[in-house]
Tab-separated table of C-alpha atoms in Angstrom:
chain	number	residue	atom	x	y	z
A	1	MET	CA	0.363	0.071	-0.099
A	2	GLU	CA	1.201	3.387	-0.677
A	3	PRO	CA	2.112	6.224	2.033
A	4	TYR	CA	-0.605	8.752	3.118
A	5	THR	CA	0.397	11.826	1.548
A	6	VAL	CA	0.888	14.906	3.587
A	7	LEU	CA	0.710	18.386	3.317
A	8	VAL	CA	2.534	20.838	5.683
A	9	VAL	CA	2.036	23.764	4.523
A	10	ASP	CA	2.949	26.754	6.979
A	11	ASP	CA	5.787	30.035	6.364
A	12	GLU	CA	7.610	29.101	8.901
A	13	THR	CA	10.601	26.506	7.715
A	14	GLU	CA	11.830	25.150	10.632
A	15	ILE	CA	7.910	24.128	11.884
A	16	ARG	CA	7.824	22.705	8.349
A	17	ASP	CA	10.682	20.872	8.663
A	18	ALA	CA	10.014	19.279	12.281
A	19	ILE	CA	6.620	18.231	11.015
A	20	GLU	CA	7.789	16.365	8.290
A	21	ILE	CA	10.098	14.474	10.007
A	22	TYR	CA	7.752	13.351	12.567
A	23	LEU	CA	5.180	12.057	9.841
A	24	ARG	CA	8.372	10.894	7.625
A	25	ASN	CA	9.086	8.412	10.724
A	26	GLU	CA	5.850	7.436	10.864
A	27	GLY	CA	6.204	6.028	7.541
A	28	MET	CA	3.986	9.419	5.663
A	29	ARG	CA	5.315	11.081	2.789
A	30	VAL	CA	5.437	14.648	2.838
A	31	ILE	CA	5.313	18.000	0.486
A	32	GLN	CA	6.298	21.162	1.982
A	33	ALA	CA	4.263	24.762	1.124
A	34	LYS	CA	5.260	28.148	2.287
A	35	ASP	CA	1.525	29.665	1.954
A	36	GLY	CA	-1.917	29.053	0.604
A	37	ILE	CA	-1.137	29.677	-2.974
A	38	GLU	CA	1.566	26.683	-3.065
A	39	ALA	CA	-0.472	25.077	-1.518
A	40	ILE	CA	-3.249	25.408	-3.907
A	41	ASP	CA	-1.010	24.707	-6.798
A	42	VAL	CA	0.289	21.347	-5.016
A	43	LEU	CA	-3.282	20.434	-4.363
A	44	ASN	CA	-3.701	20.791	-8.121
A	45	GLU	CA	-1.216	18.323	-9.330
A	46	GLN	CA	-1.152	15.646	-6.719
A	47	THR	CA	-2.985	13.237	-4.840
A	48	VAL	CA	-3.305	14.136	-1.281
A	49	HIS	CA	-4.667	12.602	2.105
A	50	LEU	CA	-3.747	15.606	4.996
A	51	ILE	CA	-3.323	18.909	4.796
A	52	ILE	CA	-2.385	20.937	8.316
A	53	LEU	CA	-2.465	24.063	7.466
A	54	ASP	CA	-0.938	26.759	9.126
A	55	MET	CA	-3.143	30.105	10.208
A	56	MET	CA	-1.154	33.224	9.648
A	57	MET	CA	0.485	33.026	6.749
A	58	PRO	CA	1.081	36.436	4.018
A	59	ARG	CA	-0.398	36.041	0.666
A	60	LEU	CA	-3.167	33.698	1.748
A	61	ASP	CA	-3.857	32.721	5.431
A	62	GLY	CA	-5.512	29.535	6.481
A	63	ILE	CA	-8.353	30.715	6.772
A	64	ALA	CA	-8.927	32.198	3.449
A	65	THR	CA	-7.157	28.657	2.151
A	66	THR	CA	-9.993	26.278	3.927
A	67	PHE	CA	-12.486	28.352	2.263
A	68	LYS	CA	-10.813	27.661	-1.483
A	69	ILE	CA	-9.832	24.251	-0.967
A	70	ARG	CA	-13.170	23.696	0.687
A	71	GLU	CA	-15.027	24.891	-2.868
A	72	LYS	CA	-13.364	21.779	-4.589
A	73	GLN	CA	-11.875	18.755	-1.966
A	74	ASN	CA	-13.203	17.329	1.105
A	75	ILE	CA	-9.438	16.388	2.307
A	76	PRO	CA	-9.018	16.840	5.829
A	77	ILE	CA	-7.701	19.258	6.999
A	78	ILE	CA	-5.833	20.161	10.194
A	79	ILE	CA	-5.625	23.621	11.046
A	80	LEU	CA	-2.280	24.472	13.447
A	81	SER	CA	-1.890	28.192	14.325
A	82	ALA	CA	-0.518	30.179	17.902
A	83	LYS	CA	-4.379	31.558	18.587
A	84	SER	CA	-5.823	29.596	21.063
A	85	GLU	CA	-9.267	31.938	21.362
A	86	ASP	CA	-12.108	29.694	20.795
A	87	ILE	CA	-13.541	32.469	17.895
A	88	ASP	CA	-10.015	31.100	15.425
A	89	LYS	CA	-10.700	27.994	16.670
A	90	ILE	CA	-14.128	27.976	15.147
A	91	LEU	CA	-14.013	30.064	12.418
A	92	GLY	CA	-11.401	27.168	11.380
A	93	LEU	CA	-14.727	24.620	11.806
A	94	GLN	CA	-16.771	27.216	10.176
A	95	VAL	CA	-15.352	27.429	6.809
A	96	GLY	CA	-14.578	23.965	6.170
A	97	ALA	CA	-11.351	22.782	8.580
A	98	ASP	CA	-11.922	19.319	10.671
A	99	ASP	CA	-9.843	20.018	13.955
A	100	TYR	CA	-7.665	22.692	15.605
A	101	VAL	CA	-4.121	22.004	17.029
A	102	THR	CA	-2.263	25.237	19.095
A	103	LYS	CA	1.252	26.432	18.849
A	104	PRO	CA	3.567	24.713	21.061
A	105	PHE	CA	1.768	22.062	19.868
A	106	ASN	CA	2.853	18.565	21.670
A	107	PRO	CA	4.183	16.535	18.488
A	108	LEU	CA	2.523	13.081	19.477
A	109	GLU	CA	-1.118	14.863	19.332
A	110	LEU	CA	-0.295	16.059	16.255
A	111	ILE	CA	0.682	12.526	15.039
A	112	ALA	CA	-2.599	11.457	16.747
A	113	ARG	CA	-4.714	13.740	14.933
A	114	VAL	CA	-3.389	12.837	11.749
A	115	LYS	CA	-4.123	8.850	12.545
A	116	SER	CA	-7.870	9.848	13.588
A	117	GLN	CA	-8.455	12.052	10.653
A	118	LEU	CA	-6.579	9.442	8.164
A	119	ARG	CA	-8.551	6.611	9.278
A	120	ARG	CA	-11.893	9.123	9.434
A	121	TYR	CA	-11.130	9.847	5.064
A	122	VAL	CA	-9.725	6.781	3.973
A	123	THR	CA	-12.297	4.351	6.109
A	124	LEU	CA	-15.516	7.143	5.079
A	125	GLY	CA	-18.709	5.358	4.756
A	126	THR	CA	-17.562	2.051	6.375
A	127	TYR	CA	-20.065	1.753	9.052
A	128	GLU	CA	-21.006	-1.872	10.022
A	129	GLY	CA	-24.121	-2.537	8.375
A	130	GLY	CA	-23.021	-2.407	4.731
A	131	ALA	CA	-23.310	-0.526	1.449
A	132	ARG	CA	-26.832	0.248	1.391
A	133	VAL	CA	-28.343	3.809	0.897
A	134	ILE	CA	-30.554	5.128	2.900
A	135	ASP	CA	-33.167	7.960	1.951
A	136	LEU	CA	-34.980	10.417	4.608
A	137	HIS	CA	-37.616	11.910	3.120
A	138	GLY	CA	-35.406	12.816	-0.051
A	139	LEU	CA	-32.798	12.911	2.214
A	140	THR	CA	-30.257	10.310	1.391
A	141	LEU	CA	-26.493	8.862	1.570
A	142	ASP	CA	-24.955	6.139	-0.031
A	143	PRO	CA	-22.076	4.818	2.116
A	144	ALA	CA	-20.180	2.850	-0.717
A	145	ALA	CA	-20.169	6.030	-3.139
A	146	LYS	CA	-19.694	8.553	0.073
A	147	GLU	CA	-22.246	11.079	-0.997
A	148	VAL	CA	-25.151	12.663	0.444
A	149	ALA	CA	-27.640	14.393	-1.503
A	150	VAL	CA	-31.380	15.966	-1.125
A	151	HIS	CA	-33.592	15.263	-3.287
A	152	GLY	CA	-30.781	14.036	-6.118
A	153	GLU	CA	-29.022	17.331	-5.798
A	154	ALA	CA	-25.553	16.210	-4.125
A	155	VAL	CA	-24.320	17.890	-1.308
A	156	LYS	CA	-21.067	18.598	-0.471
A	157	LEU	CA	-19.392	17.507	2.751
A	158	THR	CA	-16.515	17.399	4.423
A	159	PRO	CA	-15.217	14.251	6.289
A	160	ILE	CA	-15.982	15.378	9.420
A	161	GLU	CA	-19.737	16.462	8.621
A	162	TYR	CA	-20.117	13.012	6.506
A	163	LYS	CA	-19.738	11.175	9.414
A	164	ILE	CA	-22.066	13.628	12.282
A	165	VAL	CA	-24.800	13.136	9.313
A	166	GLU	CA	-23.938	8.838	8.638
A	167	LEU	CA	-24.324	8.460	12.439
A	168	LEU	CA	-27.209	10.585	12.783
A	169	MET	CA	-29.077	8.832	9.199
A	170	ARG	CA	-28.163	5.391	10.586
A	171	ASN	CA	-30.185	5.226	13.758
A	172	ALA	CA	-33.077	7.770	12.616
A	173	GLY	CA	-35.034	8.959	15.499
A	174	ARG	CA	-32.815	8.335	18.257
A	175	VAL	CA	-31.359	11.077	20.274
A	176	PHE	CA	-27.552	11.847	20.250
A	177	SER	CA	-25.889	13.803	23.279
A	178	ILE	CA	-23.640	15.965	22.627
A	179	GLN	CA	-20.912	14.183	23.645
A	180	GLU	CA	-21.433	10.845	22.013
A	181	ILE	CA	-22.078	12.179	18.685
A	182	TYR	CA	-17.660	14.085	19.547
A	183	GLU	CA	-16.767	10.763	20.819
A	184	ARG	CA	-17.913	8.493	17.839
A	185	VAL	CA	-16.982	10.998	14.933
A	186	TRP	CA	-14.135	12.460	16.182
A	187	ASN	CA	-12.696	8.920	17.905
A	188	GLU	CA	-11.413	10.671	20.993
A	189	PRO	CA	-12.579	12.076	24.973
A	190	CYS	CA	-14.778	14.916	25.014
A	191	TYR	CA	-13.535	17.949	26.706
A	192	ASN	CA	-15.551	21.286	25.959
A	193	ALA	CA	-16.648	20.104	22.856
A	194	GLU	CA	-20.323	21.602	22.498
A	195	ASN	CA	-18.939	24.495	20.055
A	196	THR	CA	-17.085	21.999	17.848
A	197	VAL	CA	-20.094	19.707	17.180
A	198	ALA	CA	-22.501	23.145	17.146
A	199	VAL	CA	-20.798	24.599	14.473
A	200	HIS	CA	-20.687	21.171	12.188
A	201	ILE	CA	-24.436	20.932	13.031
A	202	ARG	CA	-24.832	24.300	12.152
A	203	LYS	CA	-22.850	23.896	8.835
A	204	ILE	CA	-25.047	21.174	7.471
A	205	ARG	CA	-28.513	22.372	8.136
A	206	GLU	CA	-26.492	25.327	5.893
A	207	LYS	CA	-26.319	22.089	3.563
A	208	ILE	CA	-28.985	20.010	3.476
A	209	GLU	CA	-31.916	21.765	5.228
A	210	ILE	CA	-33.996	24.569	2.433
A	211	ASP	CA	-34.515	26.470	5.391
A	212	PRO	CA	-31.751	25.771	8.324
A	213	LYS	CA	-33.842	27.495	10.951
A	214	ASN	CA	-36.399	25.641	11.035
A	215	PRO	CA	-34.983	22.313	9.563
A	216	ARG	CA	-36.216	19.106	8.855
A	217	TYR	CA	-34.066	16.717	9.254
A	218	VAL	CA	-31.365	17.623	11.683
A	219	LYS	CA	-34.114	18.266	14.791
A	220	VAL	CA	-32.169	19.637	18.339
A	221	VAL	CA	-33.480	17.984	21.622
A	222	TRP	CA	-32.952	20.521	24.061
A	223	GLY	CA	-31.186	19.707	26.781
A	224	VAL	CA	-30.493	16.805	25.305
A	225	GLY	CA	-28.795	16.735	21.521
A	226	TYR	CA	-29.436	16.342	18.369
A	227	LYS	CA	-31.288	13.756	16.058
A	228	MET	CA	-32.589	13.211	12.227
A	229	GLU	CA	-36.207	12.856	11.928
A	230	LYS	CA	-36.897	9.586	10.964
């Protein structure tokens, strides 16, 4: 099997080189880019399985780069930034990032998050239960094709958004707490993840609901969690 390819985008050479050493030690192939424009060029020419993307860069920063990538691709994106405020994390998630690591970072934590995102991306749609297409009132999920559509119109979801939709659709009618959603989708313990889950739910609604403020599919059960209507 070919090694996974990770694109590391940061304007600091030392950080790119350090991350490359960590990833190569795990058997991964690494491509470097010093800003968002270089990153877009790489994605247009090569197959990449995951992106580690710095928030603050010249020419095209992490937020703008994530937005442009999400116009065409659902590759997992881990935002890397010295900023630790919640607003920056939420902004990164809102434009389509899948995870967020704050500098200075623990190399073991970064590697663990990379592996977790790769595992979800590569095995997307392989829940136990086979490749049966699920249809809920015009909202369909095809695990084999890894596609979600609304009345036949394909919807572009990030890997994390897809996993949330799949979890809820496969268990239509069941209410999942925020903690359950986070631990099942992110595959790690849930600590202060309310904003993270809420941001992804909001983005999902914007993509699949006719009126996101009055959702037909993804319902909130106040004080409990979320469910997909049967």
